[in-house]
């Protein structure tokens, strides 16, 4: 008798589940056809560069349509296809609202191209920026490095993005002094600071190189304006190249006259 009751309960539960599953399509169809769920409000969050109108227009959604009849996957794909959008999430908020949460691309630097300056983000993606002021360093030489390198374009771009993101995370105060990143190879480049100091660096291990630079600055043995460059590419050492003095230039001129 006990076993029979258990079988009966299981059978009743299965019957209830089947009934509910059978009713779901009908219930959802009823929601799609109901005037109670007409979309009246589209809320956009997470946007900074794009306007609400930009995001809603990109989604293809409009007020007055049924909340449950909207194709959220299609709208999400359309929003993410915008160059400034990194990710998007759409949520229905019954009875009549929908929330669009966007994650915009954040430029780490500006990249100089033949067509002008474009943004460059953590994913090594370049994209056109809105017409607002950006206080960011400029990356130059990327096109030449890409053309000369045997590495894939993705690898080179990823290395540059990792270098910038690491420097910004580990040395934020220093990074704000950087005016230009001049790439020379996929592994090395020159950093031009706001005071025109030139630092020769490797793209890997930037944290240790910055520590060496700060130790060199703290020593105060040489005035920065007397230096042509500061080479930080070697482990636990700093190589400073000085500017030519007036005596050097006179000596070069004399040597030139002798050669003539």
CSV table of C-alpha atoms in Angstrom, one decimal:
chain,number,residue,atom,x,y,z
A,1,UNK,CA,0.0,0.0,0.0
A,2,UNK,CA,2.8,2.4,0.9
A,3,UNK,CA,4.5,1.8,-2.5
A,4,UNK,CA,1.3,2.3,-4.3
A,5,UNK,CA,0.7,5.7,-2.7
A,6,UNK,CA,4.3,6.8,-3.6
A,7,UNK,CA,3.7,5.8,-7.2
A,8,UNK,CA,0.4,7.6,-7.2
A,9,UNK,CA,2.0,10.8,-5.9
A,10,UNK,CA,4.8,10.6,-8.5
A,11,UNK,CA,2.3,10.1,-11.2
A,12,UNK,CA,0.2,13.0,-10.0
A,13,UNK,CA,3.3,15.3,-9.9
A,14,UNK,CA,4.3,14.2,-13.5
A,15,UNK,CA,0.8,14.9,-14.7
A,16,UNK,CA,0.8,18.4,-13.1
A,17,UNK,CA,4.3,19.1,-14.7
A,18,UNK,CA,3.0,18.0,-18.1
A,19,UNK,CA,-0.1,20.1,-17.7
A,20,UNK,CA,1.9,23.2,-16.8
A,21,UNK,CA,4.4,22.7,-19.7
A,22,UNK,CA,1.5,22.3,-22.1
A,23,UNK,CA,0.0,25.5,-20.8
A,24,UNK,CA,3.2,27.6,-21.0
A,25,UNK,CA,3.1,28.2,-24.8
A,26,UNK,CA,-0.6,29.1,-24.6
A,27,UNK,CA,0.1,31.5,-21.7
A,28,UNK,CA,3.1,33.1,-23.5
A,29,UNK,CA,1.0,33.5,-26.6
A,30,UNK,CA,-1.6,35.2,-24.4
A,31,UNK,CA,1.0,37.6,-23.1
A,32,UNK,CA,2.1,38.5,-26.6
A,33,UNK,CA,-1.4,39.3,-27.6
A,34,UNK,CA,-2.4,41.3,-24.5
A,35,UNK,CA,-2.8,45.0,-24.5
A,36,UNK,CA,-1.7,45.1,-20.9
A,37,UNK,CA,2.0,44.5,-22.0
A,38,UNK,CA,2.4,47.3,-24.5
A,39,UNK,CA,5.9,48.7,-24.3
A,40,UNK,CA,5.6,52.2,-22.8
A,41,UNK,CA,9.1,52.9,-21.4
A,42,UNK,CA,12.6,52.1,-22.5
A,43,UNK,CA,15.3,52.8,-19.9
A,44,UNK,CA,18.9,53.0,-20.9
A,45,UNK,CA,21.7,52.7,-18.2
A,46,UNK,CA,25.5,52.6,-18.4
A,47,UNK,CA,25.8,55.0,-21.4
A,48,UNK,CA,28.2,57.9,-21.2
A,49,UNK,CA,29.2,58.6,-24.8
A,50,UNK,CA,26.0,57.5,-26.5
A,51,UNK,CA,22.7,59.2,-25.9
A,52,UNK,CA,19.6,57.4,-24.9
A,53,UNK,CA,18.2,58.1,-28.4
A,54,UNK,CA,21.3,56.6,-29.9
A,55,UNK,CA,21.0,53.3,-28.0
A,56,UNK,CA,17.2,53.0,-28.5
A,57,UNK,CA,17.6,53.7,-32.2
A,58,UNK,CA,20.4,51.2,-32.5
A,59,UNK,CA,18.2,48.5,-30.8
A,60,UNK,CA,15.4,48.9,-33.3
A,61,UNK,CA,12.8,48.8,-30.5
A,62,UNK,CA,9.9,51.2,-30.3
A,63,UNK,CA,7.2,52.1,-27.9
A,64,UNK,CA,3.7,50.6,-28.5
A,65,UNK,CA,5.0,47.1,-29.4
A,66,UNK,CA,4.2,44.2,-27.2
A,67,UNK,CA,6.8,43.7,-24.4
A,68,UNK,CA,6.8,39.9,-24.9
A,69,UNK,CA,6.7,40.1,-28.7
A,70,UNK,CA,10.1,41.9,-28.9
A,71,UNK,CA,13.1,40.0,-30.2
A,72,UNK,CA,15.6,40.7,-27.5
A,73,UNK,CA,18.4,38.7,-29.1
A,74,UNK,CA,18.1,40.6,-32.3
A,75,UNK,CA,18.0,44.0,-30.5
A,76,UNK,CA,21.1,43.0,-28.4
A,77,UNK,CA,23.1,42.0,-31.4
A,78,UNK,CA,22.2,45.3,-33.1
A,79,UNK,CA,23.3,47.3,-30.1
A,80,UNK,CA,26.6,45.4,-29.7
A,81,UNK,CA,27.4,46.0,-33.4
A,82,UNK,CA,27.8,49.7,-32.6
A,83,UNK,CA,31.6,50.5,-32.5
A,84,UNK,CA,31.3,52.2,-29.1
A,85,UNK,CA,29.5,49.3,-27.4
A,86,UNK,CA,31.4,46.5,-25.8
A,87,UNK,CA,28.5,44.6,-24.3
A,88,UNK,CA,24.7,44.9,-23.8
A,89,UNK,CA,22.0,43.3,-21.7
A,90,UNK,CA,18.3,43.7,-22.3
A,91,UNK,CA,15.7,42.9,-19.5
A,92,UNK,CA,12.0,43.0,-19.7
A,93,UNK,CA,10.3,44.8,-16.8
A,94,UNK,CA,6.6,43.9,-16.9
A,95,UNK,CA,4.1,45.2,-17.4
A,96,UNK,CA,5.3,47.9,-19.8
A,97,UNK,CA,9.0,48.7,-19.4
A,98,UNK,CA,12.3,47.4,-20.8
A,99,UNK,CA,15.8,48.1,-19.5
A,100,UNK,CA,18.9,48.3,-21.8
A,101,UNK,CA,22.1,48.1,-19.9
A,102,UNK,CA,25.2,49.0,-22.1
A,103,UNK,CA,28.9,48.7,-21.5
A,104,UNK,CA,30.7,51.2,-23.6
A,105,UNK,CA,34.2,50.9,-24.9
A,106,UNK,CA,36.6,52.9,-22.7
A,107,UNK,CA,39.6,54.3,-24.6
A,108,UNK,CA,43.0,53.8,-23.0
A,109,UNK,CA,44.8,55.9,-25.6
A,110,UNK,CA,44.3,57.5,-28.9
A,111,UNK,CA,45.9,55.9,-32.0
A,112,UNK,CA,47.2,58.0,-34.9
A,113,UNK,CA,46.0,56.7,-38.2
A,114,UNK,CA,46.0,58.1,-41.8
A,115,UNK,CA,42.3,59.0,-41.2
A,116,UNK,CA,42.8,60.7,-37.9
A,117,UNK,CA,42.8,59.8,-34.2
A,118,UNK,CA,40.7,56.8,-33.0
A,119,UNK,CA,40.2,55.2,-29.6
A,120,UNK,CA,42.1,52.1,-28.5
A,121,UNK,CA,40.7,50.0,-25.7
A,122,UNK,CA,41.6,47.0,-23.5
A,123,UNK,CA,40.4,44.6,-26.1
A,124,UNK,CA,42.9,46.1,-28.6
A,125,UNK,CA,40.0,47.4,-30.6
A,126,UNK,CA,40.2,50.7,-32.4
A,127,UNK,CA,37.0,52.8,-32.8
A,128,UNK,CA,35.8,56.2,-33.7
A,129,UNK,CA,35.2,58.5,-30.7
A,130,UNK,CA,32.4,61.0,-30.1
A,131,UNK,CA,33.2,64.7,-30.5
A,132,UNK,CA,34.2,65.2,-26.8
A,133,UNK,CA,37.7,66.2,-25.4
A,134,UNK,CA,39.9,63.3,-24.3
A,135,UNK,CA,43.1,63.7,-22.2
A,136,UNK,CA,44.8,60.6,-23.3
A,137,UNK,CA,48.3,59.7,-24.7
A,138,UNK,CA,48.7,59.2,-28.4
A,139,UNK,CA,50.0,55.9,-29.8
A,140,UNK,CA,52.1,56.4,-32.9
A,141,UNK,CA,54.0,54.0,-35.2
A,142,UNK,CA,51.4,51.2,-34.9
A,143,UNK,CA,50.8,50.9,-38.6
A,144,UNK,CA,54.5,50.8,-39.4
A,145,UNK,CA,55.1,48.1,-36.7
A,146,UNK,CA,52.2,46.1,-38.0
A,147,UNK,CA,53.6,46.2,-41.6
A,148,UNK,CA,57.1,45.3,-40.5
A,149,UNK,CA,56.3,42.6,-38.0
A,150,UNK,CA,56.0,38.9,-38.7
A,151,UNK,CA,53.5,38.7,-35.8
A,152,UNK,CA,49.8,38.7,-36.4
A,153,UNK,CA,48.0,42.0,-36.1
A,154,UNK,CA,46.0,40.7,-33.2
A,155,UNK,CA,49.1,39.8,-31.3
A,156,UNK,CA,50.7,43.2,-31.8
A,157,UNK,CA,47.6,45.1,-30.8
A,158,UNK,CA,47.1,42.8,-27.8
A,159,UNK,CA,50.6,43.4,-26.6
A,160,UNK,CA,50.2,47.2,-26.9
A,161,UNK,CA,46.8,47.1,-25.1
A,162,UNK,CA,48.3,45.0,-22.3
A,163,UNK,CA,51.2,47.4,-21.9
A,164,UNK,CA,49.0,50.4,-21.6
A,165,UNK,CA,46.5,48.7,-19.3
A,166,UNK,CA,49.3,47.4,-17.0
A,167,UNK,CA,51.0,50.9,-16.9
A,168,UNK,CA,47.7,52.6,-16.1
A,169,UNK,CA,46.9,50.1,-13.4
A,170,UNK,CA,50.3,49.8,-11.7
A,171,UNK,CA,51.6,53.4,-12.3
A,172,UNK,CA,48.5,55.6,-12.7
A,173,UNK,CA,50.3,58.8,-11.5
A,174,UNK,CA,53.1,58.3,-13.9
A,175,UNK,CA,50.9,57.3,-16.8
A,176,UNK,CA,49.1,60.7,-16.6
A,177,UNK,CA,52.5,62.2,-17.4
A,178,UNK,CA,52.8,60.3,-20.7
A,179,UNK,CA,52.0,62.3,-23.8
A,180,UNK,CA,53.0,59.9,-26.6
A,181,UNK,CA,53.8,56.2,-27.0
A,182,UNK,CA,56.0,55.9,-30.1
A,183,UNK,CA,56.2,52.2,-31.1
A,184,UNK,CA,59.4,51.1,-32.6
A,185,UNK,CA,59.0,47.3,-32.6
A,186,UNK,CA,56.3,44.9,-31.3
A,187,UNK,CA,58.4,44.7,-28.1
A,188,UNK,CA,59.8,48.2,-27.6
A,189,UNK,CA,59.0,51.9,-27.9
A,190,UNK,CA,59.6,55.4,-26.7
A,191,UNK,CA,57.5,57.2,-24.1
A,192,UNK,CA,57.4,60.9,-24.5
A,193,UNK,CA,56.4,62.7,-21.3
A,194,UNK,CA,54.6,66.0,-21.0
A,195,UNK,CA,57.9,67.7,-20.2
A,196,UNK,CA,59.4,66.2,-23.4
A,197,UNK,CA,61.5,63.6,-21.5
A,198,UNK,CA,62.0,60.5,-23.7
A,199,UNK,CA,62.0,57.1,-22.0
A,200,UNK,CA,63.0,54.0,-24.0
A,201,UNK,CA,61.0,51.1,-22.6
A,202,UNK,CA,60.1,47.5,-23.2
A,203,UNK,CA,56.4,46.7,-23.5
A,204,UNK,CA,56.7,43.9,-21.0
A,205,UNK,CA,57.6,44.5,-17.3
A,206,UNK,CA,56.7,48.2,-17.4
A,207,UNK,CA,56.2,48.2,-13.6
A,208,UNK,CA,59.8,47.4,-12.8
A,209,UNK,CA,61.0,49.9,-15.4
A,210,UNK,CA,59.0,52.6,-13.8
A,211,UNK,CA,60.4,51.8,-10.4
A,212,UNK,CA,63.9,52.2,-11.9
A,213,UNK,CA,62.9,55.5,-13.4
A,214,UNK,CA,61.6,56.8,-10.1
A,215,UNK,CA,64.8,55.7,-8.3
A,216,UNK,CA,66.8,57.5,-11.0
A,217,UNK,CA,64.8,60.7,-10.6
A,218,UNK,CA,65.1,60.5,-6.8
A,219,UNK,CA,68.9,60.3,-7.0
A,220,UNK,CA,68.9,63.8,-8.6
A,221,UNK,CA,72.4,63.3,-10.1
A,222,UNK,CA,71.5,64.7,-13.6
A,223,UNK,CA,69.1,67.4,-14.7
A,224,UNK,CA,66.5,66.0,-17.0
A,225,UNK,CA,66.8,68.9,-19.4
A,226,UNK,CA,70.4,67.9,-20.0
A,227,UNK,CA,69.3,64.4,-21.2
A,228,UNK,CA,68.4,63.3,-24.7
A,229,UNK,CA,66.8,60.1,-23.4
A,230,UNK,CA,66.6,57.7,-20.5
A,231,UNK,CA,66.9,54.0,-21.4
A,232,UNK,CA,64.9,51.7,-19.0
A,233,UNK,CA,65.0,48.6,-21.1
A,234,UNK,CA,67.7,46.8,-19.1
A,235,UNK,CA,67.2,45.0,-15.8
A,236,UNK,CA,68.1,47.0,-12.7
A,237,UNK,CA,69.9,49.7,-14.5
A,238,UNK,CA,69.2,53.1,-16.2
A,239,UNK,CA,71.2,54.4,-19.1
A,240,UNK,CA,71.0,58.2,-19.6
A,241,UNK,CA,72.0,59.8,-22.9
A,242,UNK,CA,72.9,63.4,-22.6
A,243,UNK,CA,72.1,66.3,-24.9
A,244,UNK,CA,75.0,67.6,-27.1
A,245,UNK,CA,76.6,70.6,-25.5
A,246,UNK,CA,77.9,73.7,-27.3
A,247,UNK,CA,81.4,72.4,-27.0
A,248,UNK,CA,80.3,69.1,-28.7
A,249,UNK,CA,78.7,71.1,-31.5
A,250,UNK,CA,81.8,73.2,-31.9
A,251,UNK,CA,83.9,70.0,-32.0
A,252,UNK,CA,81.7,68.5,-34.6
A,253,UNK,CA,82.0,71.6,-36.7
A,254,UNK,CA,85.8,71.6,-36.4
A,255,UNK,CA,85.9,68.0,-37.4
A,256,UNK,CA,83.7,68.7,-40.4
A,257,UNK,CA,86.1,71.5,-41.5
A,258,UNK,CA,89.1,69.3,-41.1
A,259,UNK,CA,87.4,66.6,-43.2
A,260,UNK,CA,86.6,69.2,-45.9
